[in-house]
Amino acid sequence: MDTRTSEVTVRIEQLRDAMRALGVHACLVPSSDPHLSEYLPERWQARQWLSGFTGSVGTLVVTLERAAVFADSRYWTQAAAELSHTGIALEKIPTAAATHYLDWITAQLLPGQSLAVDGQILGLALAQQLSSALQRAGIQLRTDLDLIERIWPARPGLPAGKIYEHLPPQAVVSRAEKLADVRAAMARLGASHHFISSVDDSAWLFNLRGADVDYNPVFMAHTLLSADAATLFVGDGKIDAALQARLSADGVQLAPYGAAAAALAALPAGARVLMDPKRVTLGLREAVPAQAAVLEAINPSTLAKSRKTLAEAAFVREAMVQDGAAMCEFYAWFEQAMERGERLTELSVDEHLSAARARRPGFVGLSFPTIAGFNANGAMPHYRATAASHAVIEGNGLLLIDSGGQYLGGTTDITRVWPIGTVSAEQKRDYTLVLKGTLALSSACFPRGTLSPMLDALARAPMWAHGLDYGHGTGHGVGYFMNVHEGPQTISKAVPDANMAMEIGMITSIEPGIYRPGKWGVRIENLVLNVALVTPEHNQFGEMLAFETLTLCPIDTRCIDIGLLGVENVAWLNRYHAVVRERLTPLVSGAGLTWLQLRTRAI
């Protein structure tokens, strides 16, 4: 018997027993924590603990008779395997933001029945949507219960990692300046107070970093600001006395992590509290007293940190050079090892590439788990090799490697695909169409303020012309030594809103793909920076932006069907490879330099 499967079955039944005892007919378990983070500390990985589905995003719904996990196309193959024989159905949804589970819930429950979800991890915007849907169906919403706490006896506690300071020269804007800017935004909105729950916003605002979440240098905290005070709610012992004194000198006081709700409840009558409904939970919103008003708007810090300064962009370019040098070292080793006939696996890729990055100056850690997928495994966008399940890299096919690093001066994220043995004509076609999509968007210019989802079709068009598409977004924002996924911009099929306007200084990924389940996957990803563009019309028709490609690593030319690529794309690729060679040559030597020169030859 699969031990994992039997554990899932037992846990689901324990959850149902708790539901019956409390008169609850369904339970919603989102991938969420009190900060609505994407990557979760173990304590809040309840969806994974209950269902056995290990994807980073997904929603579990359990009724007294049925259970289902709702996951987007990045996880369909993985979820189908992990949910097999658990009795939990996989419900396929088009995007991570889709809320198909609302219709599923209302179809399963009868009027008068109830759904429970922990209000302390339920986003305010989602709570409003959920409440409206259930109200129409006559279903009661319970947000006062943490059913997981009742059935998870060994539930992990709060992370206890130390918090440290992000220092100059990489921290180019001081805490005092950032606080002044956020307070100015509060004043413009008429807010007397501002409550921040998103962990990356607090880390950015105070120039602090931590290790409470894997791969993202953040820590569990809430922040409450007023015109003349700032309180950071963090776990005891996470900030040492010296750092506490430096924070105090900037007007920042510490309070216990669990005291945030009480601080909101103690707000004075007439207070006007700014809260971001997409970045604060229902539970914390409900702590605000009735005599205080709540202003719902995006966190000013979310907008500010997405727009990197000129000095920050310069440090990011330096981080990209170091990252590119590490990849030259790794890929030179990899190709030589393959030629020698060494037995290499997907785990070998992760080990050696991570080690190459770790040797670079300013490296702090990986920015996400390395994805090394050979052939069929590459068709799973969020695949990760494990000791129990991984492929040997041998024979013929395509090896997809998606990886990234956290550096003191920036965050990297890059995907490349490499030929192993002989590559088929169909594989070359897929590779070339994906490359055309990457280059089409990379070459775009567009009016400043364009809503980022509007750019999505530019990358998809070369594939659409051949009847092909991919299920994930084309691009996500990237932080500055911060979360590898950052808003508000997203190049995807998302419904646009005004906060997604493209502005100078934003860093975004461009990563179209083609995935053939059971065969192979192709994805080619670079990070790009929004820069001002002076047009031939000298901006008579408005300010225009263009993309500066930041990522520095050769794009393999052996997989290209040159007949599909086109003259303009060849010229772009040759120019890019000339820049890569020029920027990386001073940092590599020996086999790495030989490999760099070979892989950046003009075509």
XYZ file of C-alpha atoms in Angstrom:
603
model
C 0.000 0.000 0.000
C 1.158 3.557 -0.747
C 1.763 4.947 2.751
C 1.265 8.503 1.562
C -2.084 7.627 -0.004
C -3.328 5.885 3.147
C -2.257 8.893 5.253
C -4.237 11.210 2.975
C -7.320 9.009 3.289
C -7.071 8.987 7.081
C -6.588 12.748 7.283
C -9.536 13.497 5.012
C -11.752 11.295 7.166
C -10.485 13.030 10.308
C -11.388 16.352 8.736
C -14.864 15.045 7.934
C -15.293 13.868 11.525
C -14.439 17.381 12.724
C -16.858 18.853 10.209
C -19.680 16.591 11.369
C -19.003 17.438 15.006
C -19.380 21.154 14.253
C -22.264 20.873 11.805
C -20.152 21.904 8.813
C -20.889 20.443 5.396
C -17.812 21.519 3.434
C -14.322 22.844 4.120
C -12.248 25.083 1.849
C -8.458 24.766 2.211
C -6.650 27.383 0.119
C -2.893 27.616 -0.493
C -2.550 30.514 1.894
C -1.204 31.871 5.160
C -1.983 34.967 7.294
C -0.002 37.052 4.782
C -1.498 35.558 1.593
C 1.981 34.471 0.536
C 2.695 32.394 -2.544
C 5.357 30.285 -0.857
C 4.197 29.048 2.532
C 5.933 28.120 5.782
C 5.271 24.523 6.790
C 2.672 25.542 9.352
C 0.327 26.693 6.610
C 0.906 23.946 4.067
C -2.384 22.367 5.079
C -3.599 21.739 1.537
C -0.469 19.703 0.846
C -0.622 17.898 4.205
C -4.253 16.934 3.706
C -4.292 16.001 0.023
C -0.745 14.901 -0.807
C -0.661 17.319 -3.753
C 2.681 19.138 -3.485
C 2.245 21.822 -6.138
C 2.872 25.360 -4.909
C -0.608 26.546 -5.892
C -3.976 24.814 -5.626
C -7.233 24.763 -3.688
C -8.707 21.801 -1.825
C -12.430 21.491 -1.103
C -13.752 18.670 1.060
C -17.431 17.867 1.565
C -18.871 15.037 3.622
C -19.022 12.901 0.457
C -16.514 14.281 -2.038
C -13.142 16.027 -2.243
C -11.415 17.858 -5.072
C -8.215 19.758 -5.744
C -8.450 22.652 -8.199
C -5.168 23.202 -10.068
C -4.095 24.972 -13.249
C -2.320 23.409 -16.234
C 1.167 23.755 -14.728
C 0.246 20.976 -12.288
C -2.205 18.729 -14.126
C 0.206 15.850 -14.734
C 1.749 16.146 -11.267
C -1.609 16.443 -9.497
C -3.087 13.485 -11.367
C -0.209 11.300 -10.173
C -0.163 12.564 -6.589
C -3.943 12.360 -6.144
C -4.202 8.906 -7.669
C -5.953 6.447 -5.331
C -6.616 9.115 -2.665
C -10.286 9.527 -3.547
C -9.627 13.218 -4.235
C -10.618 14.366 -7.720
C -8.523 16.708 -9.839
C -10.504 19.631 -11.208
C -8.607 21.339 -14.004
C -8.811 25.127 -14.118
C -7.404 27.505 -16.756
C -5.352 29.799 -14.475
C -4.232 29.941 -10.860
C -6.578 32.872 -10.256
C -9.656 31.025 -11.539
C -12.408 30.428 -8.973
C -14.171 27.437 -10.495
C -14.376 25.903 -7.032
C -17.107 28.426 -6.193
C -19.439 26.834 -8.739
C -18.359 23.374 -7.578
C -19.179 24.201 -3.958
C -22.590 25.651 -4.749
C -23.352 22.560 -6.845
C -22.420 20.210 -3.985
C -24.201 21.940 -1.093
C -27.862 22.550 -0.454
C -29.403 25.813 0.731
C -29.013 26.070 4.495
C -25.819 24.051 4.600
C -22.456 25.581 5.541
C -18.907 25.972 4.258
C -15.986 26.553 6.637
C -12.737 28.313 5.810
C -10.221 29.786 8.237
C -10.759 33.547 8.072
C -7.197 34.138 9.275
C -5.828 32.894 5.931
C -8.700 33.929 3.656
C -7.931 36.974 1.552
C -10.340 39.878 1.943
C -11.019 40.215 -1.793
C -11.623 36.475 -2.096
C -13.818 36.499 1.013
C -16.036 39.130 -0.576
C -16.335 37.043 -3.745
C -16.943 33.825 -1.799
C -19.536 35.393 0.475
C -21.451 36.786 -2.492
C -21.519 33.432 -4.326
C -22.605 31.481 -1.245
C -25.235 34.034 -0.291
C -26.858 33.692 -3.706
C -27.011 29.921 -3.181
C -28.338 30.196 0.378
C -25.200 28.609 1.834
C -23.761 29.775 5.164
C -20.102 30.848 5.323
C -18.179 30.036 8.529
C -14.852 31.859 8.887
C -14.463 31.431 12.649
C -13.108 27.872 12.526
C -9.598 26.523 12.002
C -10.505 22.899 11.359
C -6.923 22.035 10.429
C -5.712 22.937 13.916
C -8.150 20.361 15.337
C -6.795 17.439 13.290
C -3.078 18.217 12.769
C -1.499 17.140 16.074
C 2.126 17.726 14.986
C 1.438 20.970 13.149
C 4.689 22.970 12.829
C 5.024 26.181 14.791
C 5.954 29.640 13.585
C 9.281 29.976 11.746
C 12.055 31.170 14.046
C 14.691 32.353 11.558
C 16.621 35.526 12.348
C 15.896 38.799 10.556
C 18.823 40.734 9.112
C 19.354 44.070 7.427
C 19.694 44.638 3.693
C 22.545 47.116 3.731
C 24.117 49.669 1.405
C 25.418 49.763 -1.218
C 22.769 47.356 -2.534
C 20.071 48.907 -0.313
C 20.129 52.175 -2.208
C 17.031 53.785 -0.644
C 16.954 54.230 3.132
C 14.182 53.172 5.506
C 13.508 56.798 6.328
C 13.018 57.684 2.660
C 10.714 54.739 2.063
C 8.627 55.529 5.152
C 8.321 59.155 4.062
C 7.192 58.130 0.575
C 4.574 55.675 1.884
C 3.266 58.244 4.359
C 2.968 60.784 1.549
C 0.865 58.251 -0.384
C -1.276 57.688 2.735
C -1.885 61.424 2.992
C -2.929 61.623 -0.648
C -5.488 58.884 -0.014
C -6.730 60.499 3.203
C -5.551 57.622 5.414
C -4.520 58.183 9.020
C -3.177 54.616 9.321
C -1.927 51.920 6.976
C -1.866 48.191 7.759
C 0.470 45.942 5.745
C 0.315 42.151 5.855
C 2.238 41.079 2.733
C 5.667 39.945 3.873
C 7.574 41.332 0.903
C 6.088 44.789 1.458
C 7.269 44.883 5.076
C 10.710 43.565 4.133
C 11.049 46.194 1.393
C 9.782 49.044 3.544
C 12.256 48.464 6.391
C 15.218 47.173 4.322
C 15.073 43.886 6.194
C 15.365 40.305 5.006
C 14.780 36.898 6.565
C 14.480 33.179 5.904
C 10.997 32.203 7.075
C 9.941 31.153 3.580
C 12.027 28.904 1.353
C 13.767 30.714 -1.519
C 12.308 34.158 -0.795
C 14.302 36.277 1.714
C 11.279 37.395 3.739
C 9.922 36.926 7.249
C 6.512 36.629 8.890
C 5.426 40.103 9.979
C 2.672 42.714 9.913
C 3.177 46.472 9.870
C 1.009 49.311 11.180
C 1.881 52.853 10.143
C 0.517 56.225 11.179
C 1.737 59.705 10.360
C 4.273 59.595 13.181
C 4.648 55.953 14.239
C 5.601 52.611 12.745
C 5.122 49.236 14.424
C 6.555 45.982 13.110
C 4.848 42.872 14.505
C 7.376 40.009 14.512
C 8.171 36.900 16.503
C 10.146 37.251 19.722
C 13.901 36.933 19.339
C 13.943 37.305 15.565
C 15.583 40.747 15.689
C 18.703 41.245 17.814
C 19.266 44.239 20.066
C 21.632 46.059 17.695
C 19.201 45.908 14.782
C 16.315 46.838 17.073
C 18.226 49.970 18.083
C 18.806 50.943 14.447
C 15.117 50.445 13.701
C 14.164 52.511 16.732
C 16.402 55.335 15.522
C 14.263 55.410 12.356
C 11.050 55.498 14.393
C 10.217 51.794 14.055
C 9.018 49.968 17.162
C 8.655 46.205 17.590
C 5.634 44.333 18.900
C 4.798 40.614 19.258
C 3.701 38.916 16.036
C 0.378 37.863 17.524
C -0.516 41.386 18.691
C -1.400 42.755 15.240
C -5.132 42.080 15.488
C -5.329 43.676 18.929
C -3.522 46.770 17.628
C -6.095 47.095 14.862
C -8.919 46.649 17.368
C -7.444 49.506 19.445
C -7.476 52.052 16.619
C -9.096 55.335 17.676
C -12.547 56.398 16.604
C -12.399 58.227 13.320
C -9.261 56.447 12.138
C -9.080 55.872 8.392
C -7.113 52.682 7.736
C -5.621 51.899 4.335
C -5.754 48.161 3.568
C -5.042 46.306 0.354
C -7.939 43.841 -0.135
C -5.711 41.538 -2.216
C -2.995 41.519 0.433
C -4.813 41.312 3.773
C -6.980 38.603 5.279
C -10.622 38.733 6.276
C -9.680 37.970 9.870
C -7.505 41.060 10.171
C -10.036 43.234 8.381
C -12.663 42.134 10.885
C -10.408 43.238 13.741
C -10.841 46.892 12.726
C -13.432 48.492 15.024
C -16.721 49.725 13.595
C -15.900 53.351 14.457
C -12.865 53.274 12.122
C -13.173 53.520 8.353
C -11.311 51.190 5.991
C -9.930 52.511 2.698
C -9.386 49.674 0.219
C -6.516 50.328 -2.202
C -3.264 48.737 -3.285
C -0.361 49.046 -0.858
C 1.744 52.055 -1.950
C 4.825 49.945 -1.227
C 3.686 47.312 -3.745
C 3.760 49.897 -6.507
C 6.985 51.496 -5.271
C 9.029 48.309 -4.979
C 7.991 47.162 -8.451
C 9.693 50.228 -9.956
C 13.406 49.700 -9.464
C 15.539 52.816 -9.232
C 18.412 53.464 -11.637
C 20.875 52.426 -8.919
C 18.930 49.224 -8.175
C 18.808 48.387 -11.893
C 22.594 48.780 -12.027
C 23.004 46.260 -9.202
C 20.602 43.881 -10.952
C 22.777 44.029 -14.067
C 25.783 43.098 -11.914
C 23.842 40.170 -10.431
C 22.955 39.016 -13.950
C 26.650 39.006 -14.908
C 27.487 36.843 -11.891
C 24.542 34.548 -12.608
C 25.538 34.229 -16.262
C 29.124 33.391 -15.320
C 27.868 30.631 -13.017
C 25.803 29.166 -15.828
C 28.773 29.224 -18.219
C 30.784 27.282 -15.660
C 27.962 24.787 -15.168
C 27.064 24.235 -18.808
C 30.714 23.788 -19.786
C 31.023 21.095 -17.097
C 27.732 19.512 -18.124
C 28.608 19.168 -21.812
C 32.064 17.791 -21.035
C 30.595 15.273 -18.591
C 28.091 14.132 -21.214
C 30.892 13.725 -23.764
C 32.854 11.630 -21.267
C 29.852 9.348 -20.883
C 29.267 10.103 -17.213
C 25.930 9.084 -15.775
C 24.071 12.343 -15.220
C 20.582 12.778 -13.848
C 18.218 15.672 -13.275
C 19.505 15.704 -9.697
C 23.055 16.164 -11.000
C 21.914 19.301 -12.803
C 20.406 20.770 -9.638
C 23.454 19.927 -7.528
C 26.125 21.277 -9.872
C 24.233 24.354 -11.062
C 23.413 25.351 -7.480
C 27.070 24.869 -6.520
C 28.217 27.063 -9.419
C 25.904 29.849 -8.288
C 27.018 29.502 -4.674
C 30.576 30.334 -5.715
C 29.575 33.740 -7.129
C 30.031 36.969 -5.104
C 26.874 38.258 -3.442
C 25.001 34.943 -3.747
C 22.557 34.294 -0.895
C 20.503 31.308 -2.082
C 18.283 29.954 -4.826
C 15.226 31.979 -5.801
C 13.082 28.852 -6.307
C 13.622 25.074 -6.544
C 15.578 24.233 -9.684
C 13.475 22.631 -12.398
C 15.542 20.202 -14.476
C 13.194 18.191 -16.676
C 14.398 15.790 -19.362
C 11.960 14.931 -22.146
C 8.561 14.035 -20.596
C 9.465 15.658 -17.274
C 10.046 18.948 -19.078
C 6.388 18.896 -20.107
C 5.441 19.593 -16.475
C 6.088 23.340 -15.997
C 6.619 23.057 -12.229
C 8.293 19.650 -12.187
C 10.943 18.948 -9.582
C 13.187 15.894 -9.530
C 13.433 13.981 -6.261
C 15.617 11.154 -5.046
C 12.630 8.852 -5.413
C 11.644 10.020 -8.895
C 13.993 11.491 -11.474
C 15.298 10.815 -14.953
C 18.715 9.834 -16.224
C 19.866 12.194 -18.998
C 20.706 9.850 -21.851
C 19.667 9.068 -25.386
C 17.945 11.744 -27.436
C 15.711 14.624 -26.483
C 15.398 17.999 -24.801
C 16.572 19.047 -21.348
C 14.690 22.009 -19.834
C 16.410 23.848 -16.975
C 14.547 26.616 -15.119
C 16.566 28.083 -12.259
C 17.414 31.265 -10.423
C 19.388 32.848 -7.633
C 19.035 35.411 -4.881
C 21.889 37.907 -4.817
C 22.327 40.919 -2.554
C 21.874 43.046 -5.671
C 19.014 41.259 -7.376
C 16.916 38.184 -8.072
C 17.358 36.017 -11.188
C 15.102 33.582 -13.035
C 16.109 31.948 -16.327
C 14.981 29.005 -18.435
C 16.988 27.360 -21.201
C 16.469 24.187 -23.231
C 19.417 22.097 -24.428
C 19.626 19.299 -27.016
C 20.654 15.851 -25.840
C 21.770 13.561 -28.648
C 19.672 13.944 -31.778
C 16.786 16.408 -31.794
C 13.770 15.687 -33.997
C 12.282 18.056 -36.555
C 9.127 18.411 -34.421
C 11.188 19.301 -31.356
C 13.054 21.915 -33.379
C 9.778 23.371 -34.585
C 8.433 23.684 -31.042
C 11.710 25.197 -29.853
C 11.796 27.734 -32.669
C 8.182 28.808 -32.195
C 8.777 29.353 -28.477
C 11.929 31.312 -29.261
C 9.962 33.451 -31.723
C 7.459 34.184 -28.974
C 10.196 35.193 -26.549
C 11.821 37.458 -29.128
C 8.541 38.982 -30.334
C 7.708 40.238 -26.863
C 11.326 41.127 -26.045
C 11.391 43.397 -29.103
C 8.118 45.169 -28.306
C 7.688 48.862 -27.642
C 4.482 50.164 -26.098
C 2.961 53.265 -24.504
C 3.893 53.922 -20.896
C 0.996 52.856 -18.685
C -0.062 49.981 -20.949
C -1.802 47.373 -18.826
C 0.606 44.443 -18.725
C -1.900 41.690 -19.701
C -2.383 43.477 -23.018
C 1.153 42.410 -24.022
C 0.488 38.703 -23.527
C -0.706 38.029 -27.076
C 2.583 39.246 -28.574
C 4.407 36.208 -27.186
C 1.619 33.775 -28.046
C 1.028 34.898 -31.638
C 3.824 32.806 -33.250
C 2.396 29.709 -31.561
C -1.232 30.608 -32.204
C -0.389 30.784 -35.918
C 0.397 27.042 -35.708
C -2.584 26.163 -33.500
C -0.452 25.922 -30.326
C -0.744 27.567 -26.903
C 0.367 27.209 -23.281
C -1.599 27.293 -20.056
C 0.555 29.477 -17.807
C 1.188 33.208 -17.870
C 3.835 34.705 -20.121
C 5.524 36.831 -17.484
C 5.601 37.756 -13.803
C 7.176 40.646 -11.969
C 10.448 39.974 -10.143
C 11.674 41.560 -6.924
C 14.974 43.186 -5.960
C 16.629 40.590 -3.729
C 13.057 39.727 -2.895
C 10.289 37.415 -4.113
C 10.912 35.882 -7.517
C 7.196 36.406 -8.231
C 6.127 39.983 -7.593
C 3.206 42.181 -8.617
C 1.373 44.157 -9.555
C 2.319 43.641 -13.217
C 1.665 40.305 -14.893
C 1.924 39.459 -18.580
C -0.841 36.905 -18.760
C -4.488 36.344 -19.587
C -5.468 37.973 -16.295
C -8.286 40.490 -16.285
C -6.395 43.802 -16.310
C -6.759 46.421 -13.616
C -5.309 49.901 -13.345
C -2.501 48.808 -11.011
C -1.015 46.614 -13.756
C 0.203 49.646 -15.723
C 3.715 49.153 -17.080
C 6.101 51.745 -15.666
C 9.814 52.485 -15.970
C 11.933 50.262 -13.714
C 9.665 47.223 -13.557
C 11.385 43.869 -14.047
C 9.305 41.129 -15.643
C 9.923 37.653 -17.014
C 9.180 36.652 -20.599
C 8.657 32.877 -20.707
C 6.344 31.372 -23.334
C 6.339 27.604 -23.736
C 5.021 24.527 -25.496
C 4.347 21.337 -23.535
C 3.624 17.900 -24.981
C 2.606 15.612 -22.089
C 4.620 12.419 -22.004
C 7.056 13.745 -24.629
C 8.881 17.029 -23.981
C 8.537 20.643 -22.940
C 10.085 23.860 -24.225
C 10.304 27.169 -22.369
C 12.766 29.996 -22.999
C 12.845 32.687 -20.319
C 14.655 35.977 -19.854
C 14.083 38.810 -17.409
C 13.549 42.250 -18.912
C 13.559 45.800 -17.554
C 11.093 48.498 -18.615
C 13.091 51.421 -20.009
C 12.131 54.702 -21.664
C 12.247 54.754 -25.473
C 12.725 57.852 -27.582
C 10.646 57.261 -30.711
C 11.313 58.522 -34.257
C 8.375 60.868 -33.606
C 10.170 62.208 -30.515
C 7.295 61.028 -28.303
C 4.715 63.276 -29.994
C 2.213 60.474 -29.469
C 3.144 59.952 -25.824
C 5.885 58.287 -23.788
C 6.926 54.861 -25.012
C 8.645 52.020 -23.203
C 10.772 49.127 -24.399
C 12.364 46.089 -22.794
C 16.048 45.825 -21.925
C 16.939 42.129 -21.695
C 18.762 41.622 -18.404
C 19.442 37.883 -18.460
C 22.890 36.939 -19.771
C 23.197 33.360 -20.992
C 23.401 31.867 -24.490
C 20.197 30.617 -26.089
C 21.054 27.325 -27.761
C 21.080 27.594 -31.550
C 21.353 23.861 -32.301
C 17.619 23.400 -31.704
C 16.561 26.141 -34.132
C 14.716 25.476 -37.372
C 16.297 28.389 -39.192
C 13.607 28.345 -41.868
C 10.992 29.298 -39.259
C 12.993 31.918 -37.417
C 13.076 34.899 -39.778
C 15.747 37.484 -40.581
C 14.799 39.951 -37.803
C 14.878 37.235 -35.175
C 18.293 36.036 -36.359
C 19.598 39.594 -36.105
C 18.178 40.000 -32.569
C 19.708 36.707 -31.457
C 23.122 37.580 -32.886
C 23.073 40.985 -31.193
C 22.054 39.396 -27.905
C 24.804 36.789 -28.077
C 27.378 39.497 -28.821
C 26.293 41.315 -25.629
C 26.355 38.082 -23.609
C 29.855 37.293 -24.831
C 31.102 40.818 -24.119
C 29.596 41.032 -20.617
C 30.549 37.543 -19.432
C 34.008 37.106 -20.941
C 35.810 39.014 -18.136
C 34.324 36.692 -15.493
C 34.907 33.265 -17.029
C 37.987 31.360 -18.082
C 39.131 27.950 -19.230
C 36.373 25.577 -20.240
C 33.685 28.114 -19.320
C 35.146 30.708 -21.679
C 35.524 28.183 -24.485
C 31.891 27.148 -24.029
C 30.735 30.777 -23.980
C 32.549 31.579 -27.213
C 31.137 28.486 -28.910
C 27.548 29.015 -27.836
C 27.484 32.724 -28.745
C 28.694 32.300 -32.329
C 26.613 34.232 -34.823
C 24.207 32.260 -36.996
